[in-house]
Amino acid sequence: MAAAQDLEGFATWIEGLIRERGYDIDSPRGGGKSRLADAAGVHRAAITRLLQRHSMPDLETMRRLARVLRVPVREMLVRSGQLTADELPLSPAPAGAAGGGADEPLTLERAAELLGIPAEQREMFVRVAGQFLPENGPAEAPARRRA
C-alpha cells in the first residue's frame, strides 16, 4: 500500500509543479501534457499514466522531467518514494568556495567546477560558454546569476 501512497503524493506534487511552470493540464485541448512531453523528450503516455495515478515514471523519465520542471533529480526521487533523504544525502558545499555563498554570483569558472569539468578543460569551457552571455557583462547575464 505504501507504493500507492507514494504515487498519489508524488502525482499531486508534480501536478502542482507542472501547473506552476505554465503547462495547461486541466483543459482537454490545452495541450499541456503534449508540450511537457515534447519539452522533456518523453512519451505523452508516460505523463498521462502519472497524472492518472496509474504508474510511477522510470528513472530516465524522472530525470528528464526534473530538468524541464527545474527541480533537482534528488527531490524527484525522494518525493516519489524511490529513495529516502537519508539514502541520497545532500553533499555539503566546500567552505569558502567561489560562488558557494548565497550572495555570490555563479561564475563560469565555478559552474565548470560544479559540473565536474576537468581542470585542464575549464578554460575552454569558460571561453565557449562565455560566447553565449550578453556582451554588456556578467551582471546582465542570467546564466551567471546565483541559482
C-alpha atoms as an extended CHARMM CRD file, in Angstrom:
* protein
*
       147  EXT
         1         1  MET       CA              0.0000000000        0.0000000000        0.0000000000  PROA      1               0.0000000000
         2         2  ALA       CA              2.9730000000        2.3290000000        0.5120000000  PROA      2               0.0000000000
         3         3  ALA       CA              3.6220000000        2.3600000000       -3.2380000000  PROA      3               0.0000000000
         4         4  ALA       CA              0.0780000000        3.5980000000       -3.9250000000  PROA      4               0.0000000000
         5         5  GLN       CA              0.5200000000        6.3430000000       -1.3080000000  PROA      5               0.0000000000
         6         6  ASP       CA              3.8800000000        7.3000000000       -2.8370000000  PROA      6               0.0000000000
         7         7  LEU       CA              2.3020000000        7.5120000000       -6.3050000000  PROA      7               0.0000000000
         8         8  GLU       CA             -0.6410000000        9.5920000000       -5.0640000000  PROA      8               0.0000000000
         9         9  GLY       CA              1.5650000000       12.0190000000       -3.1450000000  PROA      9               0.0000000000
        10        10  PHE       CA              4.0940000000       12.3300000000       -5.9510000000  PROA      10              0.0000000000
        11        11  ALA       CA              1.4220000000       12.8240000000       -8.6260000000  PROA      11              0.0000000000
        12        12  THR       CA             -0.2950000000       15.5090000000       -6.5410000000  PROA      12              0.0000000000
        13        13  TRP       CA              3.0180000000       17.3290000000       -6.0040000000  PROA      13              0.0000000000
        14        14  ILE       CA              4.0820000000       17.1230000000       -9.6340000000  PROA      14              0.0000000000
        15        15  GLU       CA              0.6570000000       18.2640000000      -10.8920000000  PROA      15              0.0000000000
        16        16  GLY       CA              1.0610000000       21.4670000000       -8.9220000000  PROA      16              0.0000000000
        17        17  LEU       CA              4.5990000000       21.9070000000      -10.2020000000  PROA      17              0.0000000000
        18        18  ILE       CA              3.5060000000       21.3470000000      -13.8030000000  PROA      18              0.0000000000
        19        19  ARG       CA              0.7930000000       23.9860000000      -13.4410000000  PROA      19              0.0000000000
        20        20  GLU       CA              3.2380000000       26.4190000000      -11.7870000000  PROA      20              0.0000000000
        21        21  ARG       CA              5.5440000000       26.0410000000      -14.7860000000  PROA      21              0.0000000000
        22        22  GLY       CA              2.7240000000       27.0670000000      -17.1380000000  PROA      22              0.0000000000
        23        23  TYR       CA              1.5990000000       23.7530000000      -18.6140000000  PROA      23              0.0000000000
        24        24  ASP       CA             -2.1910000000       23.5930000000      -19.0610000000  PROA      24              0.0000000000
        25        25  ILE       CA             -3.0230000000       20.0620000000      -17.9710000000  PROA      25              0.0000000000
        26        26  ASP       CA             -6.5890000000       20.8120000000      -16.9300000000  PROA      26              0.0000000000
        27        27  SER       CA             -8.4200000000       21.6950000000      -20.1340000000  PROA      27              0.0000000000
        28        28  PRO       CA             -8.9000000000       18.9100000000      -22.7000000000  PROA      28              0.0000000000
        29        29  ARG       CA             -7.4660000000       20.9960000000      -25.5290000000  PROA      29              0.0000000000
        30        30  GLY       CA             -4.8720000000       22.8860000000      -23.5120000000  PROA      30              0.0000000000
        31        31  GLY       CA             -2.0290000000       20.8030000000      -24.9040000000  PROA      31              0.0000000000
        32        32  GLY       CA             -0.0690000000       20.9230000000      -21.6600000000  PROA      32              0.0000000000
        33        33  LYS       CA              0.6430000000       17.1950000000      -21.4680000000  PROA      33              0.0000000000
        34        34  SER       CA              1.9160000000       17.1310000000      -25.0410000000  PROA      34              0.0000000000
        35        35  ARG       CA              4.0180000000       20.2690000000      -24.5830000000  PROA      35              0.0000000000
        36        36  LEU       CA              5.5380000000       18.8790000000      -21.3880000000  PROA      36              0.0000000000
        37        37  ALA       CA              6.2420000000       15.5220000000      -23.0040000000  PROA      37              0.0000000000
        38        38  ASP       CA              7.8590000000       17.2070000000      -26.0180000000  PROA      38              0.0000000000
        39        39  ALA       CA              9.9780000000       19.5140000000      -23.8310000000  PROA      39              0.0000000000
        40        40  ALA       CA             11.1590000000       16.5770000000      -21.7160000000  PROA      40              0.0000000000
        41        41  GLY       CA             11.6290000000       14.1970000000      -24.6380000000  PROA      41              0.0000000000
        42        42  VAL       CA              9.3130000000       11.5620000000      -23.1770000000  PROA      42              0.0000000000
        43        43  HSD       CA              6.1550000000        9.8600000000      -24.4070000000  PROA      43              0.0000000000
        44        44  ARG       CA              2.9090000000       11.6860000000      -23.6780000000  PROA      44              0.0000000000
        45        45  ALA       CA              1.5800000000        8.3770000000      -22.3270000000  PROA      45              0.0000000000
        46        46  ALA       CA              4.1520000000        8.4880000000      -19.5000000000  PROA      46              0.0000000000
        47        47  ILE       CA              2.7880000000       11.8840000000      -18.4230000000  PROA      47              0.0000000000
        48        48  THR       CA             -0.8060000000       10.6680000000      -18.7010000000  PROA      48              0.0000000000
        49        49  ARG       CA             -0.1110000000        7.4900000000      -16.6900000000  PROA      49              0.0000000000
        50        50  LEU       CA              1.4940000000        9.5530000000      -13.9280000000  PROA      50              0.0000000000
        51        51  LEU       CA             -1.2680000000       12.1680000000      -13.7810000000  PROA      51              0.0000000000
        52        52  GLN       CA             -3.9270000000        9.4300000000      -13.7430000000  PROA      52              0.0000000000
        53        53  ARG       CA             -2.0330000000        7.6830000000      -10.9240000000  PROA      53              0.0000000000
        54        54  HSD       CA             -1.5060000000        4.5290000000      -12.9840000000  PROA      54              0.0000000000
        55        55  SER       CA              2.2810000000        4.2980000000      -12.7540000000  PROA      55              0.0000000000
        56        56  MET       CA              5.3780000000        5.9720000000      -11.4320000000  PROA      56              0.0000000000
        57        57  PRO       CA              7.7940000000        7.2680000000      -14.1090000000  PROA      57              0.0000000000
        58        58  ASP       CA             11.0560000000        5.3980000000      -14.5970000000  PROA      58              0.0000000000
        59        59  LEU       CA             14.3660000000        6.9670000000      -13.6130000000  PROA      59              0.0000000000
        60        60  GLU       CA             15.1260000000        8.4110000000      -17.0670000000  PROA      60              0.0000000000
        61        61  THR       CA             11.6740000000        9.9810000000      -17.3270000000  PROA      61              0.0000000000
        62        62  MET       CA             12.0920000000       11.4890000000      -13.8490000000  PROA      62              0.0000000000
        63        63  ARG       CA             15.4890000000       12.8730000000      -14.8100000000  PROA      63              0.0000000000
        64        64  ARG       CA             14.0460000000       14.4940000000      -17.9320000000  PROA      64              0.0000000000
        65        65  LEU       CA             11.0090000000       15.8870000000      -16.1190000000  PROA      65              0.0000000000
        66        66  ALA       CA             13.2420000000       17.2880000000      -13.3780000000  PROA      66              0.0000000000
        67        67  ARG       CA             15.2690000000       19.1930000000      -15.9750000000  PROA      67              0.0000000000
        68        68  VAL       CA             12.1950000000       20.6700000000      -17.6750000000  PROA      68              0.0000000000
        69        69  LEU       CA             10.3940000000       21.4640000000      -14.4230000000  PROA      69              0.0000000000
        70        70  ARG       CA             13.5890000000       22.9190000000      -12.9390000000  PROA      70              0.0000000000
        71        71  VAL       CA             13.7440000000       20.7850000000       -9.8040000000  PROA      71              0.0000000000
        72        72  PRO       CA             16.6320000000       18.6590000000       -8.5560000000  PROA      72              0.0000000000
        73        73  VAL       CA             16.5040000000       14.9930000000       -9.5370000000  PROA      73              0.0000000000
        74        74  ARG       CA             17.1450000000       14.2760000000       -5.8620000000  PROA      74              0.0000000000
        75        75  GLU       CA             13.8530000000       15.9450000000       -4.9340000000  PROA      75              0.0000000000
        76        76  MET       CA             12.0060000000       13.9220000000       -7.5730000000  PROA      76              0.0000000000
        77        77  LEU       CA             13.4630000000       10.6630000000       -6.2580000000  PROA      77              0.0000000000
        78        78  VAL       CA             12.7630000000       11.4520000000       -2.6120000000  PROA      78              0.0000000000
        79        79  ARG       CA              9.2240000000       12.7490000000       -3.2390000000  PROA      79              0.0000000000
        80        80  SER       CA              8.4170000000        9.7240000000       -5.3940000000  PROA      80              0.0000000000
        81        81  GLY       CA              9.4690000000        7.3900000000       -2.5870000000  PROA      81              0.0000000000
        82        82  GLN       CA             12.1520000000        5.7710000000       -4.7530000000  PROA      82              0.0000000000
        83        83  LEU       CA             14.8330000000        6.7900000000       -2.2320000000  PROA      83              0.0000000000
        84        84  THR       CA             14.8200000000        8.4070000000        1.1810000000  PROA      84              0.0000000000
        85        85  ALA       CA             16.5840000000       11.6350000000        2.0270000000  PROA      85              0.0000000000
        86        86  ASP       CA             18.9930000000        9.5660000000        4.1430000000  PROA      86              0.0000000000
        87        87  GLU       CA             19.8020000000        7.2940000000        1.2040000000  PROA      87              0.0000000000
        88        88  LEU       CA             20.5060000000       10.3060000000       -1.0110000000  PROA      88              0.0000000000
        89        89  PRO       CA             22.1230000000       12.9240000000        1.2480000000  PROA      89              0.0000000000
        90        90  LEU       CA             22.9590000000       16.4020000000        0.0750000000  PROA      90              0.0000000000
        91        91  SER       CA             26.6680000000       16.9300000000       -0.4000000000  PROA      91              0.0000000000
        92        92  PRO       CA             27.8940000000       19.9730000000        1.5220000000  PROA      92              0.0000000000
        93        93  ALA       CA             29.4290000000       22.8030000000       -0.4830000000  PROA      93              0.0000000000
        94        94  PRO       CA             33.1170000000       23.3620000000        0.2800000000  PROA      94              0.0000000000
        95        95  ALA       CA             33.6120000000       26.2100000000        2.7560000000  PROA      95              0.0000000000
        96        96  GLY       CA             34.8420000000       29.3970000000        1.1430000000  PROA      96              0.0000000000
        97        97  ALA       CA             34.3280000000       28.1030000000       -2.4000000000  PROA      97              0.0000000000
        98        98  ALA       CA             33.8020000000       30.7800000000       -5.0420000000  PROA      98              0.0000000000
        99        99  GLY       CA             30.1330000000       31.1280000000       -5.8890000000  PROA      99              0.0000000000
       100       100  GLY       CA             29.2130000000       28.9840000000       -2.9030000000  PROA      100             0.0000000000
       101       101  GLY       CA             27.6020000000       31.7190000000       -0.8280000000  PROA      101             0.0000000000
       102       102  ALA       CA             24.0060000000       32.8000000000       -1.2480000000  PROA      102             0.0000000000
       103       103  ASP       CA             25.0460000000       36.3660000000       -2.1070000000  PROA      103             0.0000000000
       104       104  GLU       CA             27.8010000000       35.4730000000       -4.5580000000  PROA      104             0.0000000000
       105       105  PRO       CA             27.0370000000       35.2060000000       -8.2890000000  PROA      105             0.0000000000
       106       106  LEU       CA             27.7610000000       31.9500000000      -10.0450000000  PROA      106             0.0000000000
       107       107  THR       CA             30.7440000000       32.4140000000      -12.3440000000  PROA      107             0.0000000000
       108       108  LEU       CA             31.5270000000       30.3070000000      -15.3880000000  PROA      108             0.0000000000
       109       109  GLU       CA             34.6370000000       29.0930000000      -13.6200000000  PROA      109             0.0000000000
       110       110  ARG       CA             32.5900000000       27.9130000000      -10.6320000000  PROA      110             0.0000000000
       111       111  ALA       CA             29.9670000000       26.3770000000      -12.9230000000  PROA      111             0.0000000000
       112       112  ALA       CA             32.7140000000       24.3770000000      -14.6530000000  PROA      112             0.0000000000
       113       113  GLU       CA             33.9340000000       23.1630000000      -11.2780000000  PROA      113             0.0000000000
       114       114  LEU       CA             30.4210000000       22.2300000000      -10.1130000000  PROA      114             0.0000000000
       115       115  LEU       CA             29.7650000000       20.4100000000      -13.3870000000  PROA      115             0.0000000000
       116       116  GLY       CA             32.8960000000       18.3350000000      -12.8440000000  PROA      116             0.0000000000
       117       117  ILE       CA             34.7070000000       19.5910000000      -15.9240000000  PROA      117             0.0000000000
       118       118  PRO       CA             38.3610000000       18.5460000000      -15.6420000000  PROA      118             0.0000000000
       119       119  ALA       CA             40.7000000000       21.4060000000      -14.6980000000  PROA      119             0.0000000000
       120       120  GLU       CA             42.5820000000       21.1450000000      -17.9920000000  PROA      120             0.0000000000
       121       121  GLN       CA             39.3310000000       21.7280000000      -19.9490000000  PROA      121             0.0000000000
       122       122  ARG       CA             37.8390000000       24.5280000000      -17.8490000000  PROA      122             0.0000000000
       123       123  GLU       CA             39.4770000000       27.3630000000      -19.7730000000  PROA      123             0.0000000000
       124       124  MET       CA             37.9130000000       26.0680000000      -22.9900000000  PROA      124             0.0000000000
       125       125  PHE       CA             34.5290000000       25.6680000000      -21.2440000000  PROA      125             0.0000000000
       126       126  VAL       CA             34.6590000000       29.2640000000      -19.9830000000  PROA      126             0.0000000000
       127       127  ARG       CA             35.6430000000       30.5580000000      -23.4330000000  PROA      127             0.0000000000
       128       128  VAL       CA             32.8800000000       28.6460000000      -25.2470000000  PROA      128             0.0000000000
       129       129  ALA       CA             30.1440000000       29.2470000000      -22.6560000000  PROA      129             0.0000000000
       130       130  GLY       CA             31.1070000000       32.9190000000      -22.4470000000  PROA      130             0.0000000000
       131       131  GLN       CA             30.1400000000       33.3440000000      -26.0960000000  PROA      131             0.0000000000
       132       132  PHE       CA             26.5120000000       32.8530000000      -25.0970000000  PROA      132             0.0000000000
       133       133  LEU       CA             26.4970000000       35.6240000000      -22.4930000000  PROA      133             0.0000000000
       134       134  PRO       CA             25.4560000000       39.2030000000      -23.2980000000  PROA      134             0.0000000000
       135       135  GLU       CA             28.3360000000       41.4790000000      -24.2300000000  PROA      135             0.0000000000
       136       136  ASN       CA             27.4710000000       44.0410000000      -21.5470000000  PROA      136             0.0000000000
       137       137  GLY       CA             28.9320000000       41.8500000000      -18.8380000000  PROA      137             0.0000000000
       138       138  PRO       CA             28.0840000000       39.2470000000      -16.2490000000  PROA      138             0.0000000000
       139       139  ALA       CA             25.7470000000       41.4850000000      -14.2350000000  PROA      139             0.0000000000
       140       140  GLU       CA             23.2000000000       41.2690000000      -17.0520000000  PROA      140             0.0000000000
       141       141  ALA       CA             23.6900000000       37.5900000000      -17.7840000000  PROA      141             0.0000000000
       142       142  PRO       CA             21.0090000000       35.2850000000      -16.3250000000  PROA      142             0.0000000000
       143       143  ALA       CA             23.3530000000       32.2820000000      -16.5480000000  PROA      143             0.0000000000
       144       144  ARG       CA             25.7920000000       33.9370000000      -14.1860000000  PROA      144             0.0000000000
       145       145  ARG       CA             23.2940000000       34.9880000000      -11.5420000000  PROA      145             0.0000000000
       146       146  ARG       CA             23.1010000000       32.8930000000       -8.4170000000  PROA      146             0.0000000000
       147       147  ALA       CA             20.9630000000       29.8190000000       -8.6580000000  PROA      147             0.0000000000
